[in-house]
Amino acid sequence: MMQVDNTAARVTDGAPGLGAATAKALAQRGTRVFALDLKDGIDKAPEVPGVTYVPADVTDPGQVGAAVAVAAGSGAALRTVVNCAGIGPSARIFGKKGVHDLALYAKVVQINLIGTFNVLALAAEAIAPAPANRTSCGQRAVATARSARPPTRPPRAAWSA
C-alpha cells in the first residue's frame, strides 16, 4: 500500500463532491493536499485543514503546470494525483429538440479527456525524477482518474425521438 503521510497530493475538482471528499480523506491521513478547481468552486469551498486550494482549469496546460509546481514545491514529495474533474450532461444525439449541441459535446471531451491527460501527464513529468519510495514497494506515485459527475440518466438509443 502506498504511504501517503508526509507527501503531497493533487486532487482536481477538489472543492465540491467526490474531489472534496478525496482531498479531505487524504489530508486526514497526513498528506499535504493541493485541491485544484475553478475559482468559483474554490470561493464556495469550506476551509479544510491540510487542504490548499489552487485555482486551475484542467483544460489549460499552463494553469495545470503552475498547480503542479505549487504542489511539487511544497517541501513534500508529490506522490498522489487524483483527477475528479469531469462533466456528464445527458442529452440525446437526436431528440425532440433536434441534434445534440456539438459545442456541449466538445466541452465534455475537452474537460473529461483533454483535462485528464493534462492533469496526469504534467504530474507524471514532475513525479518521474523523484526517488522510489522505499516503504511502498518501490513506487514513486499513485494516480487515478475518475469522473465525479456520472450522467444523470442512462444512455438512450441514438435514434430515439
Coordinates of C-alpha atoms in Angstrom, one line a residue:
M1 CA 0.0 0.0 0.0
M2 CA 1.3 3.4 -0.9
Q3 CA 2.3 5.5 2.1
V4 CA 0.7 9.0 1.8
D5 CA 1.6 10.6 5.0
N6 CA 4.2 13.4 4.7
T7 CA 3.7 13.5 1.0
A8 CA 1.9 15.9 -1.3
A9 CA -1.2 15.1 -3.3
R10 CA -3.0 16.9 -6.1
V11 CA -6.8 16.5 -6.4
T12 CA -8.8 18.1 -9.2
D13 CA -12.3 19.2 -8.8
G14 CA -11.3 19.4 -5.1
A15 CA -13.8 22.0 -3.9
P16 CA -17.1 20.0 -4.3
G17 CA -18.3 16.4 -4.2
L18 CA -16.0 13.5 -4.8
G19 CA -12.9 15.6 -5.2
A20 CA -13.6 17.4 -1.8
A21 CA -14.2 14.1 -0.1
T22 CA -11.0 12.7 -1.5
A23 CA -9.0 15.7 -0.6
K24 CA -10.3 15.7 3.0
A25 CA -9.6 11.9 3.4
L26 CA -6.0 12.3 2.2
A27 CA -5.4 15.3 4.4
Q28 CA -6.7 13.3 7.4
R29 CA -4.0 10.7 6.6
G30 CA -1.2 13.3 6.8
T31 CA -1.0 14.3 3.2
R32 CA -0.5 17.9 2.1
V33 CA -3.3 18.2 -0.4
F34 CA -3.5 20.8 -3.2
A35 CA -7.1 20.9 -4.5
L36 CA -7.4 22.2 -8.0
D37 CA -10.7 23.7 -9.0
L38 CA -12.2 26.7 -10.9
K39 CA -12.2 29.9 -8.9
D40 CA -15.9 29.9 -8.5
G41 CA -15.8 26.4 -6.8
I42 CA -12.9 27.5 -4.5
D43 CA -14.8 30.6 -3.4
K44 CA -17.6 28.3 -2.2
A45 CA -15.4 25.6 -0.7
P46 CA -15.2 25.2 3.1
E47 CA -11.8 25.5 4.8
V48 CA -10.4 22.0 5.4
P49 CA -7.2 21.5 7.5
G50 CA -4.4 20.2 5.3
V51 CA -6.0 21.3 2.0
T52 CA -4.7 24.2 0.0
Y53 CA -7.0 25.3 -2.8
V54 CA -5.3 26.2 -6.1
P55 CA -7.3 27.8 -8.9
A56 CA -6.8 26.0 -12.2
D57 CA -8.8 24.9 -15.3
V58 CA -7.8 21.3 -16.1
T59 CA -8.1 22.1 -19.8
D60 CA -5.4 24.8 -19.6
P61 CA -1.9 23.2 -19.6
G62 CA -0.3 26.5 -18.2
Q63 CA -2.7 26.5 -15.2
V64 CA -2.3 22.8 -14.6
G65 CA 1.5 23.1 -14.8
A66 CA 1.5 26.0 -12.4
A67 CA -0.6 24.0 -9.9
V68 CA 1.9 21.1 -10.3
A69 CA 4.7 23.4 -9.5
V70 CA 2.9 24.6 -6.3
A71 CA 2.4 21.0 -5.1
A72 CA 5.9 19.8 -6.2
G73 CA 7.5 22.8 -4.5
S74 CA 5.7 22.3 -1.2
G75 CA 8.6 20.6 0.5
A76 CA 6.8 17.2 0.5
A77 CA 7.2 14.8 -2.4
L78 CA 4.3 14.8 -4.9
R79 CA 3.2 11.2 -4.8
T80 CA -0.6 11.2 -5.3
V81 CA -2.7 12.6 -8.2
V82 CA -6.4 12.1 -8.3
N83 CA -8.4 13.5 -11.2
C84 CA -12.1 14.0 -10.3
A85 CA -12.8 16.8 -12.7
G86 CA -15.4 15.9 -15.2
I87 CA -18.8 16.7 -16.5
G88 CA -21.6 14.4 -17.7
P89 CA -24.5 16.3 -19.2
S90 CA -27.2 14.0 -20.5
A91 CA -28.6 14.6 -24.0
R92 CA -29.8 12.6 -26.9
I93 CA -27.8 12.6 -30.2
F94 CA -31.1 13.4 -31.9
G95 CA -34.3 14.2 -29.9
K96 CA -37.4 16.3 -29.9
K97 CA -35.2 19.5 -29.8
G98 CA -33.1 18.3 -32.8
V99 CA -29.5 17.4 -33.0
H100 CA -27.3 17.3 -29.8
D101 CA -25.4 20.5 -29.3
L102 CA -21.9 19.9 -30.8
A103 CA -20.3 22.7 -28.6
L104 CA -21.6 20.9 -25.4
Y105 CA -20.2 17.6 -26.6
A106 CA -16.8 19.3 -27.4
K107 CA -16.8 20.8 -23.9
V108 CA -17.3 17.3 -22.4
V109 CA -14.4 15.9 -24.4
Q110 CA -12.2 18.9 -23.6
I111 CA -12.8 18.5 -19.8
N112 CA -13.1 14.8 -19.4
L113 CA -10.4 13.6 -21.9
I114 CA -8.0 16.5 -22.6
G115 CA -8.2 17.7 -19.0
T116 CA -7.5 14.2 -17.6
F117 CA -4.5 13.9 -20.0
N118 CA -3.2 17.4 -18.9
V119 CA -3.5 16.5 -15.2
L120 CA -1.9 13.1 -15.4
A121 CA 0.8 13.9 -17.9
L122 CA 2.1 17.1 -16.2
A123 CA 2.0 15.4 -12.8
A124 CA 3.9 12.4 -14.2
E125 CA 6.6 14.8 -15.5
A126 CA 7.0 16.3 -12.0
I127 CA 7.0 12.9 -10.3
A128 CA 9.3 11.0 -12.6
P129 CA 12.6 12.4 -11.2
A130 CA 11.6 11.5 -7.6
P131 CA 13.3 8.6 -6.0
A132 CA 11.2 5.4 -5.4
N133 CA 9.5 5.3 -2.1
R134 CA 11.3 2.5 0.0
T135 CA 8.3 1.9 2.2
S136 CA 5.9 1.4 -0.7
C137 CA 7.5 -1.4 -2.7
G138 CA 9.5 1.0 -4.8
Q139 CA 6.5 3.0 -6.1
R140 CA 7.0 6.7 -7.0
A141 CA 3.4 7.7 -7.0
V142 CA -0.2 6.7 -7.4
A143 CA -2.5 8.3 -9.9
T144 CA -6.2 7.8 -10.7
A145 CA -8.8 9.5 -12.9
R146 CA -12.5 9.2 -12.5
S147 CA -15.5 11.2 -13.4
A148 CA -17.0 13.0 -10.5
R149 CA -20.3 13.5 -12.3
P150 CA -21.8 10.5 -14.0
P151 CA -24.7 11.1 -16.4
T152 CA -27.9 11.8 -14.6
R153 CA -29.8 9.1 -16.5
P154 CA -28.9 6.0 -18.5
P155 CA -27.9 6.4 -22.2
R156 CA -30.6 6.2 -24.7
A157 CA -30.5 4.9 -28.3
A158 CA -29.2 7.5 -30.7
W159 CA -32.2 7.2 -32.9
S160 CA -34.9 7.7 -30.3
A161 CA -37.0 10.8 -30.6

